[in-house]
Amino acid sequence: MTLAKSEYPVKKILKRDGRIVDFDATRIREAIRKAMVSVNKYDEKLLDTIVEHVLLLIAEKFGAEKIPHVEDVQDIVELSLVKFDQYEVAKAYILYRREREKIRREKMRILEKDYLDEVDKKFSLNALRLMSSRYLLRGENGKFKEGPKQLFQRVAALIVIPDLLYDPRIFSKQNALTKHPIEDFDPELWAGKIGLGRKENGDYEFRWNKWHLMHMKRLYDNLNEQGLMKVSWSEFFNMLLNGEFENHFQDYIDYYNLMVDKKFMPNSPTLFNAGARLGQLSACFVLPIEDNIESIMKSATEAAIIFKSGGGIGINYSKLRPEGDVVFSTSGVASGPVTFMRIIDTVTEVVKQGGKRRGANMGILEIWHPDIEKFVRGKEKEGMLENFNISVLIEPKFWEHLEKNKPYPLINPRTGQEWGSINPSYIFNLIAEMAWKTADPGVIFLDNINRRNVLRKALGDIRCTNPCGEEPLYEYEPCNLGSINLHAFVKRTEKGAEIDWEELARVVKITYRFLDNVIDVNSYPLKEIERMAKLTRRIGLGIMGLADMLMALRVPYNSEEGFQLMSRIAEFVAWHAYKSSIERAEERGPFPLYWQSTYPEGELPLEGYYRREAWTMDWDEIVKEIKKKGIRNAFLMSIAPTGSISMLVDTSSGLEPVFALVYEKHVTVGVFHYIDPEFERYLRESGLYSEEIIKKVAQNGGSIQELEEFPENAREIFVVAYDIPWWDHIRAQYHVGLWVDAAVSKTINMPHWVSVEDVKNSFLFAYRLGLKGITIYRDASKSTQVLVTPTQRSNRYVSITRNKTPELMESLGIKISHPVYAPTEVKEPKRPLTKISVTEDQAAKKSTYETCPECKSTNLLWQEGCVRCLDCGWTGCIVS
């Protein structure tokens, strides 16, 4: 007997958590298919037959009246597999069922729950461990106040508020209206009593808490102060009570689904603080510092306030007079900028961010400063400036002196007079040597940062960045970041995998609206920061999951096809972000400095716009629309570190290649092998999946290079960070960076055997390509490396993908030096990756350990300028 799909009497199923949901036969089919694939027994005709039999048995047993439990259905599946003599498949299905039950129990333990809701089930154990340790709010008793579902509801409920207050029924972008009188409002009186998504019984799908309502009133008052509100606060609130803004419930659902469907995550401070007490949603800030003690101490105070709120800072210390210069007020001698950096370092050490972690800093000194050598050596000794990334800002004139090998003048910033000079080859070599030894300093290129800066005419040059370098910022300017998970837009078809461009365009538009709304509901730590945030309305939309997407598409990361696809994806995201910003400018008005920028003159802050041969989108249309309607945000794109948020969505970080295809992961219940999801899919589809091969890849440093079990095309596609030559890491940063108006956070991984000459060449290659800055990390320069790949073991790149990089380097006058060891390398003790304080009393002693401060694991990774624990997800980065 065969039943048509519409004739199956069973329409509902009882879940383990007690919910009754729609019966979905495709879930049964997918579970059996996976079991077949796992034992290399996939047979589509047989699969259809077994599924038909299972559904018939369910229909006969339960009919139209009874509702089966999910366990009943699974029992029928097992019996059906045995009936058709599929014993191996049945065994795989049973084992899978048991494994799922173990995972369910572990999830409930982590979340301290006795059931799992639909959101809990969507996220992996890795993600839930990270959420529970870092993101979920707890009460004073230490118990969770929320689960993952409530976390995303809390965030979305805040982000939707600007959509209500910019509604054209109550908002006018022309500031010619009369201001309404200020009215009192107590958020606590209405907390938990009003929301959106009104049901028939009068309840709401979500309700705002007092922090949400406080931001609602604050935004109303801000817009009212500008004369932009058509109605009074009371009129607006009555409209809200009467359900007149229910049309914006869909906006809330859009923001909520972005995160729950793992297509986008905002930066960590937004997840921590949206709809919570602190309310500070930005990750990074830049502070000014002037050449007087009052300004220095003011900067230290402001840094402490920012660290407390959950942010990190960048400071350019070049205005401070050099060591040995005169101090007229005391008849003393100046101690120089590096000494004052230690003050900020100490402040960072003692002020925890919102009770969660310490802050982070970027310290910048311009290469003409007399203390440049001391600065470059600032982290040479272990324990110095532990809470800093440091970078040298290089001006164009320096390259001229380096090329001609003529003395480079050093300038006293106090007087503007020459203080002396330095051999440019010596200081350039020293920068490279220190980066080779300690991974600091990085280098930033002043001309490349400002070449396409549309605010240069209004505000001058940008001379500083945030802690990880992906956001060049003006003084007091913050950055609001979020990243799209590209891996979520891989569409599987009969022909293979492809990019779902239509869905990606839809999601870019929603993520843009999300990030632009953040600006309006943010609790800024300083008034000056709020002013700059709203003057430029800078956002930083980025990406993660690029490496996993490329592997899914079977495109080698460092092939010409890979580089071109990187460029195309970045361009596509940028184009739709710019298009969305133009549309919002038409609705809400352009950013306040628009008319002082060079946008009206037809300029864009994207290098790719000036490379017409690289276009795959119509950028003439974008420029034309900007001139006609304006643009809402001065800058829109930034590729930030995504260490933690990429772990939440189980994908690769930022635009980085994967660090390891397989590695040992240590958790509370033991040790298991973590396998990259795309690599696991390949193993199963190619029939290579086995415990033996997984262990072999893990023992090979997580790489498949030089493993004879894998064909050559697989070794080209499934590459890890140390399989890729450093020059191709730079190419990847370049191609993505063409379409990024801020900057790109990327680690240029180098094996331990590279030379200082390689580091110098990487700096030159990056500069001549037009990169805005570069950070190199030579293996073992900050820690004992846990994973050793064939490239590291063999002292040579064992896999070099054929591409055009060598010819490009040659055309720019860059040579690839042969790998050499430095004589001091063997004797030099390996530096610890991070420092942790065992107890408060020992904090001052700064005891050093090569372990994660959260879980004590030694599985530590240096990526995107940040330290990250592969086991628990802890990171020293305030962004990700």
mmCIF file with all atom_site columns, N, CA and C in Angstrom, residues 123-156:
data_model
loop_
_atom_site.group_PDB
_atom_site.id
_atom_site.type_symbol
_atom_site.label_atom_id
_atom_site.label_alt_id
_atom_site.label_comp_id
_atom_site.label_asym_id
_atom_site.label_entity_id
_atom_site.label_seq_id
_atom_site.pdbx_PDB_ins_code
_atom_site.Cartn_x
_atom_site.Cartn_y
_atom_site.Cartn_z
_atom_site.occupancy
_atom_site.B_iso_or_equiv
_atom_site.pdbx_formal_charge
_atom_site.auth_seq_id
_atom_site.auth_comp_id
_atom_site.auth_asym_id
_atom_site.auth_atom_id
_atom_site.pdbx_PDB_model_num
ATOM 1   N N  . PHE A 1 123 ? 22.310 25.212 18.218 1.00 0.00 ? 123 PHE A N  1
ATOM 2   C CA . PHE A 1 123 ? 23.705 25.544 18.474 1.00 0.00 ? 123 PHE A CA 1
ATOM 3   C C  . PHE A 1 123 ? 24.458 24.341 19.010 1.00 0.00 ? 123 PHE A C  1
ATOM 4   N N  . SER A 1 124 ? 25.705 24.236 18.614 1.00 0.00 ? 124 SER A N  1
ATOM 5   C CA . SER A 1 124 ? 26.534 23.087 18.980 1.00 0.00 ? 124 SER A CA 1
ATOM 6   C C  . SER A 1 124 ? 26.954 23.149 20.444 1.00 0.00 ? 124 SER A C  1
ATOM 7   N N  . LEU A 1 125 ? 27.498 22.045 20.909 1.00 0.00 ? 125 LEU A N  1
ATOM 8   C CA . LEU A 1 125 ? 28.050 22.021 22.267 1.00 0.00 ? 125 LEU A CA 1
ATOM 9   C C  . LEU A 1 125 ? 29.135 23.076 22.428 1.00 0.00 ? 125 LEU A C  1
ATOM 10  N N  . ASN A 1 126 ? 30.004 23.203 21.417 1.00 0.00 ? 126 ASN A N  1
ATOM 11  C CA . ASN A 1 126 ? 31.050 24.233 21.448 1.00 0.00 ? 126 ASN A CA 1
ATOM 12  C C  . ASN A 1 126 ? 30.447 25.601 21.686 1.00 0.00 ? 126 ASN A C  1
ATOM 13  N N  . ALA A 1 127 ? 29.418 25.914 20.894 1.00 0.00 ? 127 ALA A N  1
ATOM 14  C CA . ALA A 1 127 ? 28.791 27.232 20.965 1.00 0.00 ? 127 ALA A CA 1
ATOM 15  C C  . ALA A 1 127 ? 28.126 27.449 22.318 1.00 0.00 ? 127 ALA A C  1
ATOM 16  N N  . LEU A 1 128 ? 27.443 26.437 22.824 1.00 0.00 ? 128 LEU A N  1
ATOM 17  C CA . LEU A 1 128 ? 26.729 26.595 24.096 1.00 0.00 ? 128 LEU A CA 1
ATOM 18  C C  . LEU A 1 128 ? 27.701 26.722 25.266 1.00 0.00 ? 128 LEU A C  1
ATOM 19  N N  . ARG A 1 129 ? 28.821 26.011 25.210 1.00 0.00 ? 129 ARG A N  1
ATOM 20  C CA . ARG A 1 129 ? 29.835 26.179 26.261 1.00 0.00 ? 129 ARG A CA 1
ATOM 21  C C  . ARG A 1 129 ? 30.331 27.619 26.281 1.00 0.00 ? 129 ARG A C  1
ATOM 22  N N  . LEU A 1 130 ? 30.578 28.160 25.094 1.00 0.00 ? 130 LEU A N  1
ATOM 23  C CA . LEU A 1 130 ? 31.066 29.532 24.991 1.00 0.00 ? 130 LEU A CA 1
ATOM 24  C C  . LEU A 1 130 ? 29.996 30.520 25.459 1.00 0.00 ? 130 LEU A C  1
ATOM 25  N N  . MET A 1 131 ? 28.767 30.323 25.030 1.00 0.00 ? 131 MET A N  1
ATOM 26  C CA . MET A 1 131 ? 27.679 31.211 25.462 1.00 0.00 ? 131 MET A CA 1
ATOM 27  C C  . MET A 1 131 ? 27.535 31.207 26.973 1.00 0.00 ? 131 MET A C  1
ATOM 28  N N  . SER A 1 132 ? 27.574 30.021 27.562 1.00 0.00 ? 132 SER A N  1
ATOM 29  C CA . SER A 1 132 ? 27.347 29.927 29.006 1.00 0.00 ? 132 SER A CA 1
ATOM 30  C C  . SER A 1 132 ? 28.474 30.562 29.800 1.00 0.00 ? 132 SER A C  1
ATOM 31  N N  . SER A 1 133 ? 29.700 30.464 29.279 1.00 0.00 ? 133 SER A N  1
ATOM 32  C CA . SER A 1 133 ? 30.829 31.022 30.029 1.00 0.00 ? 133 SER A CA 1
ATOM 33  C C  . SER A 1 133 ? 31.005 32.515 29.796 1.00 0.00 ? 133 SER A C  1
ATOM 34  N N  . ARG A 1 134 ? 30.463 33.017 28.670 1.00 0.00 ? 134 ARG A N  1
ATOM 35  C CA . ARG A 1 134 ? 30.821 34.387 28.293 1.00 0.00 ? 134 ARG A CA 1
ATOM 36  C C  . ARG A 1 134 ? 29.641 35.320 28.045 1.00 0.00 ? 134 ARG A C  1
ATOM 37  N N  . TYR A 1 135 ? 28.554 34.817 27.496 1.00 0.00 ? 135 TYR A N  1
ATOM 38  C CA . TYR A 1 135 ? 27.516 35.710 26.983 1.00 0.00 ? 135 TYR A CA 1
ATOM 39  C C  . TYR A 1 135 ? 26.206 35.717 27.775 1.00 0.00 ? 135 TYR A C  1
ATOM 40  N N  . LEU A 1 136 ? 25.798 34.590 28.324 1.00 0.00 ? 136 LEU A N  1
ATOM 41  C CA . LEU A 1 136 ? 24.493 34.532 28.985 1.00 0.00 ? 136 LEU A CA 1
ATOM 42  C C  . LEU A 1 136 ? 24.530 35.276 30.317 1.00 0.00 ? 136 LEU A C  1
ATOM 43  N N  . LEU A 1 137 ? 23.510 36.080 30.563 1.00 0.00 ? 137 LEU A N  1
ATOM 44  C CA . LEU A 1 137 ? 23.438 36.855 31.807 1.00 0.00 ? 137 LEU A CA 1
ATOM 45  C C  . LEU A 1 137 ? 23.114 35.953 32.982 1.00 0.00 ? 137 LEU A C  1
ATOM 46  N N  . ARG A 1 138 ? 23.752 36.242 34.114 1.00 0.00 ? 138 ARG A N  1
ATOM 47  C CA . ARG A 1 138 ? 23.491 35.516 35.356 1.00 0.00 ? 138 ARG A CA 1
ATOM 48  C C  . ARG A 1 138 ? 22.964 36.486 36.412 1.00 0.00 ? 138 ARG A C  1
ATOM 49  N N  . GLY A 1 139 ? 22.215 35.940 37.345 1.00 0.00 ? 139 GLY A N  1
ATOM 50  C CA . GLY A 1 139 ? 21.725 36.727 38.464 1.00 0.00 ? 139 GLY A CA 1
ATOM 51  C C  . GLY A 1 139 ? 22.758 36.807 39.564 1.00 0.00 ? 139 GLY A C  1
ATOM 52  N N  . GLU A 1 140 ? 22.429 37.504 40.625 1.00 0.00 ? 140 GLU A N  1
ATOM 53  C CA . GLU A 1 140 ? 23.354 37.658 41.749 1.00 0.00 ? 140 GLU A CA 1
ATOM 54  C C  . GLU A 1 140 ? 23.686 36.318 42.395 1.00 0.00 ? 140 GLU A C  1
ATOM 55  N N  . ASN A 1 141 ? 22.775 35.347 42.281 1.00 0.00 ? 141 ASN A N  1
ATOM 56  C CA . ASN A 1 141 ? 23.019 34.019 42.847 1.00 0.00 ? 141 ASN A CA 1
ATOM 57  C C  . ASN A 1 141 ? 23.888 33.144 41.958 1.00 0.00 ? 141 ASN A C  1
ATOM 58  N N  . GLY A 1 142 ? 24.337 33.693 40.810 1.00 0.00 ? 142 GLY A N  1
ATOM 59  C CA . GLY A 1 142 ? 25.190 32.942 39.898 1.00 0.00 ? 142 GLY A CA 1
ATOM 60  C C  . GLY A 1 142 ? 24.441 32.066 38.922 1.00 0.00 ? 142 GLY A C  1
ATOM 61  N N  . LYS A 1 143 ? 23.122 32.006 39.049 1.00 0.00 ? 143 LYS A N  1
ATOM 62  C CA . LYS A 1 143 ? 22.311 31.183 38.155 1.00 0.00 ? 143 LYS A CA 1
ATOM 63  C C  . LYS A 1 143 ? 21.986 31.972 36.878 1.00 0.00 ? 143 LYS A C  1
ATOM 64  N N  . PHE A 1 144 ? 21.778 31.246 35.791 1.00 0.00 ? 144 PHE A N  1
ATOM 65  C CA . PHE A 1 144 ? 21.446 31.911 34.526 1.00 0.00 ? 144 PHE A CA 1
ATOM 66  C C  . PHE A 1 144 ? 20.110 32.619 34.620 1.00 0.00 ? 144 PHE A C  1
ATOM 67  N N  . LYS A 1 145 ? 20.080 33.850 34.100 1.00 0.00 ? 145 LYS A N  1
ATOM 68  C CA . LYS A 1 145 ? 18.828 34.598 33.977 1.00 0.00 ? 145 LYS A CA 1
ATOM 69  C C  . LYS A 1 145 ? 18.209 34.400 32.596 1.00 0.00 ? 145 LYS A C  1
ATOM 70  N N  . GLU A 1 146 ? 18.980 33.793 31.698 1.00 0.00 ? 146 GLU A N  1
ATOM 71  C CA . GLU A 1 146 ? 18.512 33.628 30.325 1.00 0.00 ? 146 GLU A CA 1
ATOM 72  C C  . GLU A 1 146 ? 19.198 32.438 29.692 1.00 0.00 ? 146 GLU A C  1
ATOM 73  N N  . GLY A 1 147 ? 18.599 31.943 28.618 1.00 0.00 ? 147 GLY A N  1
ATOM 74  C CA . GLY A 1 147 ? 19.217 30.944 27.763 1.00 0.00 ? 147 GLY A CA 1
ATOM 75  C C  . GLY A 1 147 ? 19.566 31.590 26.438 1.00 0.00 ? 147 GLY A C  1
ATOM 76  N N  . PRO A 1 148 ? 20.081 30.814 25.483 1.00 0.00 ? 148 PRO A N  1
ATOM 77  C CA . PRO A 1 148 ? 20.428 31.383 24.176 1.00 0.00 ? 148 PRO A CA 1
ATOM 78  C C  . PRO A 1 148 ? 19.260 32.108 23.501 1.00 0.00 ? 148 PRO A C  1
ATOM 79  N N  . LYS A 1 149 ? 18.062 31.537 23.561 1.00 0.00 ? 149 LYS A N  1
ATOM 80  C CA . LYS A 1 149 ? 16.908 32.173 22.924 1.00 0.00 ? 149 LYS A CA 1
ATOM 81  C C  . LYS A 1 149 ? 16.663 33.558 23.511 1.00 0.00 ? 149 LYS A C  1
ATOM 82  N N  . GLN A 1 150 ? 16.710 33.651 24.838 1.00 0.00 ? 150 GLN A N  1
ATOM 83  C CA . GLN A 1 150 ? 16.460 34.931 25.510 1.00 0.00 ? 150 GLN A CA 1
ATOM 84  C C  . GLN A 1 150 ? 17.590 35.927 25.243 1.00 0.00 ? 150 GLN A C  1
ATOM 85  N N  . LEU A 1 151 ? 18.828 35.423 25.074 1.00 0.00 ? 151 LEU A N  1
ATOM 86  C CA . LEU A 1 151 ? 19.942 36.300 24.699 1.00 0.00 ? 151 LEU A CA 1
ATOM 87  C C  . LEU A 1 151 ? 19.643 37.007 23.374 1.00 0.00 ? 151 LEU A C  1
ATOM 88  N N  . PHE A 1 152 ? 19.257 36.252 22.372 1.00 0.00 ? 152 PHE A N  1
ATOM 89  C CA . PHE A 1 152 ? 19.011 36.845 21.056 1.00 0.00 ? 152 PHE A CA 1
ATOM 90  C C  . PHE A 1 152 ? 17.745 37.700 21.057 1.00 0.00 ? 152 PHE A C  1
ATOM 91  N N  . GLN A 1 153 ? 16.769 37.340 21.863 1.00 0.00 ? 153 GLN A N  1
ATOM 92  C CA . GLN A 1 153 ? 15.582 38.190 22.005 1.00 0.00 ? 153 GLN A CA 1
ATOM 93  C C  . GLN A 1 153 ? 15.961 39.527 22.642 1.00 0.00 ? 153 GLN A C  1
ATOM 94  N N  . ARG A 1 154 ? 16.798 39.460 23.668 1.00 0.00 ? 154 ARG A N  1
ATOM 95  C CA . ARG A 1 154 ? 17.237 40.671 24.368 1.00 0.00 ? 154 ARG A CA 1
ATOM 96  C C  . ARG A 1 154 ? 17.938 41.632 23.409 1.00 0.00 ? 154 ARG A C  1
ATOM 97  N N  . VAL A 1 155 ? 18.808 41.092 22.561 1.00 0.00 ? 155 VAL A N  1
ATOM 98  C CA . VAL A 1 155 ? 19.539 41.930 21.600 1.00 0.00 ? 155 VAL A CA 1
ATOM 99  C C  . VAL A 1 155 ? 18.593 42.505 20.548 1.00 0.00 ? 155 VAL A C  1
ATOM 100 N N  . ALA A 1 156 ? 17.776 41.641 19.947 1.00 0.00 ? 156 ALA A N  1
ATOM 101 C CA . ALA A 1 156 ? 16.870 42.091 18.883 1.00 0.00 ? 156 ALA A CA 1
ATOM 102 C C  . ALA A 1 156 ? 15.858 43.113 19.397 1.00 0.00 ? 156 ALA A C  1
#
